[in-house]
């Protein structure tokens, strides 16, 4: 059975398997990390994950990606930049990408930032950083949109916590249900591979 074949009736266990079963908590050193933006009200957690990845030697270059989508007074990238600095990541390690309005654009515009800095064919690896519920879609889109010769990794923290919290936390529950809906659309449109349940 695949996600595309399930019109309705996904259980909490199935959703857990789809969104929270992959162990994206290993540090694999990468040339770049792409930190995916979100509403500044919730972005601190993502900045903390990226700062942790940096401190543990995961990368020397973090692309903080995101436009002023939810909060028109500040870009997500500027908010992430500010928080990363507060968390001890040096300025020279952070690249701001202030134009991406969604996860697809995070990938495409971050790739453009990489291309501005070096010959893209010399880049070996990229790590995508986001929070757990968003990782499945982020990785699917990274694999679809970034060059095939990149080794693409994912990194997040707090998988167990979010796996439990989404069942009772209103914001996370909404995020999880939105993720499942978007994953279905991407699969139906042939943009990412179907997910086996």
PDB file of N, CA, C and O in Angstrom, residues 35-40 43 47 63-69 71-86 94-100:
ATOM      1  N   UNK A  35      19.180  25.793   5.619  1.00  0.00           N
ATOM      2  CA  UNK A  35      18.259  25.933   6.741  1.00  0.00           C
ATOM      3  C   UNK A  35      16.960  26.525   6.212  1.00  0.00           C
ATOM      4  O   UNK A  35      16.939  27.660   5.730  1.00  0.00           O
ATOM      5  N   UNK A  36      15.889  25.758   6.307  1.00  0.00           N
ATOM      6  CA  UNK A  36      14.607  26.170   5.733  1.00  0.00           C
ATOM      7  C   UNK A  36      13.853  27.084   6.688  1.00  0.00           C
ATOM      8  O   UNK A  36      13.655  26.757   7.858  1.00  0.00           O
ATOM      9  N   UNK A  37      13.418  28.215   6.164  1.00  0.00           N
ATOM     10  CA  UNK A  37      12.728  29.200   6.978  1.00  0.00           C
ATOM     11  C   UNK A  37      11.295  28.818   7.283  1.00  0.00           C
ATOM     12  O   UNK A  37      10.719  27.903   6.693  1.00  0.00           O
ATOM     13  N   UNK A  38      10.726  29.552   8.213  1.00  0.00           N
ATOM     14  CA  UNK A  38       9.320  29.426   8.591  1.00  0.00           C
ATOM     15  C   UNK A  38       8.919  30.723   9.265  1.00  0.00           C
ATOM     16  O   UNK A  38       9.739  31.623   9.455  1.00  0.00           O
ATOM     17  N   UNK A  39       7.664  30.832   9.639  1.00  0.00           N
ATOM     18  CA  UNK A  39       7.171  32.002  10.365  1.00  0.00           C
ATOM     19  C   UNK A  39       8.100  32.289  11.550  1.00  0.00           C
ATOM     20  O   UNK A  39       8.404  31.380  12.331  1.00  0.00           O
ATOM     21  N   UNK A  40       8.579  33.534  11.676  1.00  0.00           N
ATOM     22  CA  UNK A  40       9.483  33.850  12.785  1.00  0.00           C
ATOM     23  C   UNK A  40       8.966  33.463  14.172  1.00  0.00           C
ATOM     24  O   UNK A  40       9.759  33.205  15.076  1.00  0.00           O
ATOM     25  N   UNK A  43      10.416  29.965  14.247  1.00  0.00           N
ATOM     26  CA  UNK A  43      11.699  29.700  13.582  1.00  0.00           C
ATOM     27  C   UNK A  43      12.864  29.468  14.537  1.00  0.00           C
ATOM     28  O   UNK A  43      13.889  28.927  14.128  1.00  0.00           O
ATOM     29  N   UNK A  47      16.523  27.413  14.008  1.00  0.00           N
ATOM     30  CA  UNK A  47      17.843  28.045  14.197  1.00  0.00           C
ATOM     31  C   UNK A  47      18.667  27.256  15.212  1.00  0.00           C
ATOM     32  O   UNK A  47      19.873  27.062  15.021  1.00  0.00           O
ATOM     33  N   UNK A  63      23.147  28.219   4.739  1.00  0.00           N
ATOM     34  CA  UNK A  63      22.295  29.118   3.964  1.00  0.00           C
ATOM     35  C   UNK A  63      20.968  29.235   4.705  1.00  0.00           C
ATOM     36  O   UNK A  63      20.220  28.261   4.800  1.00  0.00           O
ATOM     37  N   UNK A  64      20.699  30.419   5.269  1.00  0.00           N
ATOM     38  CA  UNK A  64      19.424  30.679   5.944  1.00  0.00           C
ATOM     39  C   UNK A  64      18.457  31.187   4.893  1.00  0.00           C
ATOM     40  O   UNK A  64      18.632  32.271   4.340  1.00  0.00           O
ATOM     41  N   UNK A  65      17.437  30.400   4.585  1.00  0.00           N
ATOM     42  CA  UNK A  65      16.573  30.668   3.434  1.00  0.00           C
ATOM     43  C   UNK A  65      15.156  31.028   3.857  1.00  0.00           C
ATOM     44  O   UNK A  65      14.557  30.353   4.688  1.00  0.00           O
ATOM     45  N   UNK A  66      14.630  32.107   3.271  1.00  0.00           N
ATOM     46  CA  UNK A  66      13.234  32.446   3.503  1.00  0.00           C
ATOM     47  C   UNK A  66      12.938  33.921   3.349  1.00  0.00           C
ATOM     48  O   UNK A  66      13.669  34.770   3.848  1.00  0.00           O
ATOM     49  N   UNK A  67      11.845  34.218   2.651  1.00  0.00           N
ATOM     50  CA  UNK A  67      11.392  35.591   2.428  1.00  0.00           C
ATOM     51  C   UNK A  67      10.510  36.051   3.591  1.00  0.00           C
ATOM     52  O   UNK A  67      10.300  35.328   4.567  1.00  0.00           O
ATOM     53  N   UNK A  68       9.959  37.257   3.457  1.00  0.00           N
ATOM     54  CA  UNK A  68       9.001  37.778   4.442  1.00  0.00           C
ATOM     55  C   UNK A  68       7.622  37.249   4.050  1.00  0.00           C
ATOM     56  O   UNK A  68       6.848  37.925   3.381  1.00  0.00           O
ATOM     57  N   UNK A  69       7.324  36.032   4.457  1.00  0.00           N
ATOM     58  CA  UNK A  69       6.092  35.366   4.039  1.00  0.00           C
ATOM     59  C   UNK A  69       4.975  35.628   5.046  1.00  0.00           C
ATOM     60  O   UNK A  69       3.978  36.267   4.724  1.00  0.00           O
ATOM     61  N   UNK A  71       5.347  37.131   8.223  1.00  0.00           N
ATOM     62  CA  UNK A  71       5.572  38.409   8.905  1.00  0.00           C
ATOM     63  C   UNK A  71       6.254  39.342   7.905  1.00  0.00           C
ATOM     64  O   UNK A  71       7.423  39.159   7.580  1.00  0.00           O
ATOM     65  N   UNK A  72       5.506  40.315   7.410  1.00  0.00           N
ATOM     66  CA  UNK A  72       6.037  41.200   6.358  1.00  0.00           C
ATOM     67  C   UNK A  72       7.104  42.155   6.885  1.00  0.00           C
ATOM     68  O   UNK A  72       7.776  42.827   6.111  1.00  0.00           O
ATOM     69  N   UNK A  73       7.302  42.215   8.211  1.00  0.00           N
ATOM     70  CA  UNK A  73       8.280  43.152   8.773  1.00  0.00           C
ATOM     71  C   UNK A  73       9.708  42.597   8.773  1.00  0.00           C
ATOM     72  O   UNK A  73      10.658  43.348   8.979  1.00  0.00           O
ATOM     73  N   UNK A  74       9.865  41.295   8.550  1.00  0.00           N
ATOM     74  CA  UNK A  74      11.204  40.697   8.572  1.00  0.00           C
ATOM     75  C   UNK A  74      11.222  39.446   7.700  1.00  0.00           C
ATOM     76  O   UNK A  74      10.265  38.661   7.700  1.00  0.00           O
ATOM     77  N   UNK A  75      12.301  39.257   6.961  1.00  0.00           N
ATOM     78  CA  UNK A  75      12.421  38.013   6.204  1.00  0.00           C
ATOM     79  C   UNK A  75      12.751  36.875   7.170  1.00  0.00           C
ATOM     80  O   UNK A  75      13.364  37.093   8.223  1.00  0.00           O
ATOM     81  N   UNK A  76      12.352  35.686   6.791  1.00  0.00           N
ATOM     82  CA  UNK A  76      12.703  34.518   7.597  1.00  0.00           C
ATOM     83  C   UNK A  76      14.212  34.354   7.666  1.00  0.00           C
ATOM     84  O   UNK A  76      14.761  33.997   8.712  1.00  0.00           O
ATOM     85  N   UNK A  77      14.890  34.663   6.553  1.00  0.00           N
ATOM     86  CA  UNK A  77      16.352  34.529   6.531  1.00  0.00           C
ATOM     87  C   UNK A  77      17.011  35.507   7.501  1.00  0.00           C
ATOM     88  O   UNK A  77      17.976  35.156   8.180  1.00  0.00           O
ATOM     89  N   UNK A  78      16.503  36.740   7.589  1.00  0.00           N
ATOM     90  CA  UNK A  78      17.071  37.725   8.518  1.00  0.00           C
ATOM     91  C   UNK A  78      16.841  37.303   9.967  1.00  0.00           C
ATOM     92  O   UNK A  78      17.730  37.439  10.817  1.00  0.00           O
ATOM     93  N   UNK A  79      15.654  36.774  10.243  1.00  0.00           N
ATOM     94  CA  UNK A  79      15.374  36.290  11.591  1.00  0.00           C
ATOM     95  C   UNK A  79      16.320  35.142  11.948  1.00  0.00           C
ATOM     96  O   UNK A  79      16.922  35.122  13.025  1.00  0.00           O
ATOM     97  N   UNK A  80      16.464  34.193  11.034  1.00  0.00           N
ATOM     98  CA  UNK A  80      17.351  33.050  11.281  1.00  0.00           C
ATOM     99  C   UNK A  80      18.793  33.511  11.452  1.00  0.00           C
ATOM    100  O   UNK A  80      19.508  33.019  12.334  1.00  0.00           O
ATOM    101  N   UNK A  81      19.220  34.443  10.623  1.00  0.00           N
ATOM    102  CA  UNK A  81      20.574  34.994  10.717  1.00  0.00           C
ATOM    103  C   UNK A  81      20.818  35.557  12.122  1.00  0.00           C
ATOM    104  O   UNK A  81      21.817  35.246  12.765  1.00  0.00           O
ATOM    105  N   UNK A  82      19.893  36.389  12.563  1.00  0.00           N
ATOM    106  CA  UNK A  82      20.019  37.017  13.891  1.00  0.00           C
ATOM    107  C   UNK A  82      20.095  35.960  14.995  1.00  0.00           C
ATOM    108  O   UNK A  82      20.924  36.041  15.905  1.00  0.00           O
ATOM    109  N   UNK A  83      19.239  34.958  14.908  1.00  0.00           N
ATOM    110  CA  UNK A  83      19.216  33.919  15.947  1.00  0.00           C
ATOM    111  C   UNK A  83      20.472  33.050  15.892  1.00  0.00           C
ATOM    112  O   UNK A  83      21.003  32.659  16.933  1.00  0.00           O
ATOM    113  N   UNK A  84      20.940  32.730  14.698  1.00  0.00           N
ATOM    114  CA  UNK A  84      22.168  31.939  14.568  1.00  0.00           C
ATOM    115  C   UNK A  84      23.358  32.665  15.201  1.00  0.00           C
ATOM    116  O   UNK A  84      24.174  32.048  15.896  1.00  0.00           O
ATOM    117  N   UNK A  85      23.442  33.982  14.987  1.00  0.00           N
ATOM    118  CA  UNK A  85      24.509  34.782  15.598  1.00  0.00           C
ATOM    119  C   UNK A  85      24.416  34.691  17.127  1.00  0.00           C
ATOM    120  O   UNK A  85      25.420  34.453  17.816  1.00  0.00           O
ATOM    121  N   UNK A  86      23.194  34.860  17.655  1.00  0.00           N
ATOM    122  CA  UNK A  86      22.986  34.770  19.106  1.00  0.00           C
ATOM    123  C   UNK A  86      23.405  33.403  19.645  1.00  0.00           C
ATOM    124  O   UNK A  86      23.846  33.278  20.782  1.00  0.00           O
ATOM    125  N   UNK A  94      27.342  32.254   7.736  1.00  0.00           N
ATOM    126  CA  UNK A  94      25.918  32.351   7.395  1.00  0.00           C
ATOM    127  C   UNK A  94      25.735  33.101   6.078  1.00  0.00           C
ATOM    128  O   UNK A  94      26.270  34.179   5.882  1.00  0.00           O
ATOM    129  N   UNK A  95      24.937  32.513   5.206  1.00  0.00           N
ATOM    130  CA  UNK A  95      24.567  33.125   3.931  1.00  0.00           C
ATOM    131  C   UNK A  95      23.061  33.365   3.978  1.00  0.00           C
ATOM    132  O   UNK A  95      22.290  32.430   4.200  1.00  0.00           O
ATOM    133  N   UNK A  96      22.645  34.612   3.774  1.00  0.00           N
ATOM    134  CA  UNK A  96      21.207  34.909   3.759  1.00  0.00           C
ATOM    135  C   UNK A  96      20.643  34.736   2.361  1.00  0.00           C
ATOM    136  O   UNK A  96      21.197  35.246   1.392  1.00  0.00           O
ATOM    137  N   UNK A  97      19.541  34.027   2.266  1.00  0.00           N
ATOM    138  CA  UNK A  97      18.804  33.867   1.010  1.00  0.00           C
ATOM    139  C   UNK A  97      17.390  34.387   1.308  1.00  0.00           C
ATOM    140  O   UNK A  97      16.572  33.657   1.851  1.00  0.00           O
ATOM    141  N   UNK A  98      17.071  35.649   0.949  1.00  0.00           N
ATOM    142  CA  UNK A  98      15.840  36.289   1.405  1.00  0.00           C
ATOM    143  C   UNK A  98      14.643  36.259   0.442  1.00  0.00           C
ATOM    144  O   UNK A  98      13.717  37.050   0.601  1.00  0.00           O
ATOM    145  N   UNK A  99      14.646  35.378  -0.544  1.00  0.00           N
ATOM    146  CA  UNK A  99      13.602  35.427  -1.574  1.00  0.00           C
ATOM    147  C   UNK A  99      12.651  34.225  -1.586  1.00  0.00           C
ATOM    148  O   UNK A  99      11.565  34.314  -2.158  1.00  0.00           O
ATOM    149  N   UNK A 100      13.037  33.121  -0.997  1.00  0.00           N
ATOM    150  CA  UNK A 100      12.223  31.903  -1.086  1.00  0.00           C
ATOM    151  C   UNK A 100      10.928  32.029  -0.292  1.00  0.00           C
ATOM    152  O   UNK A 100      10.939  32.384   0.882  1.00  0.00           O
TER     153      UNK A 100
END
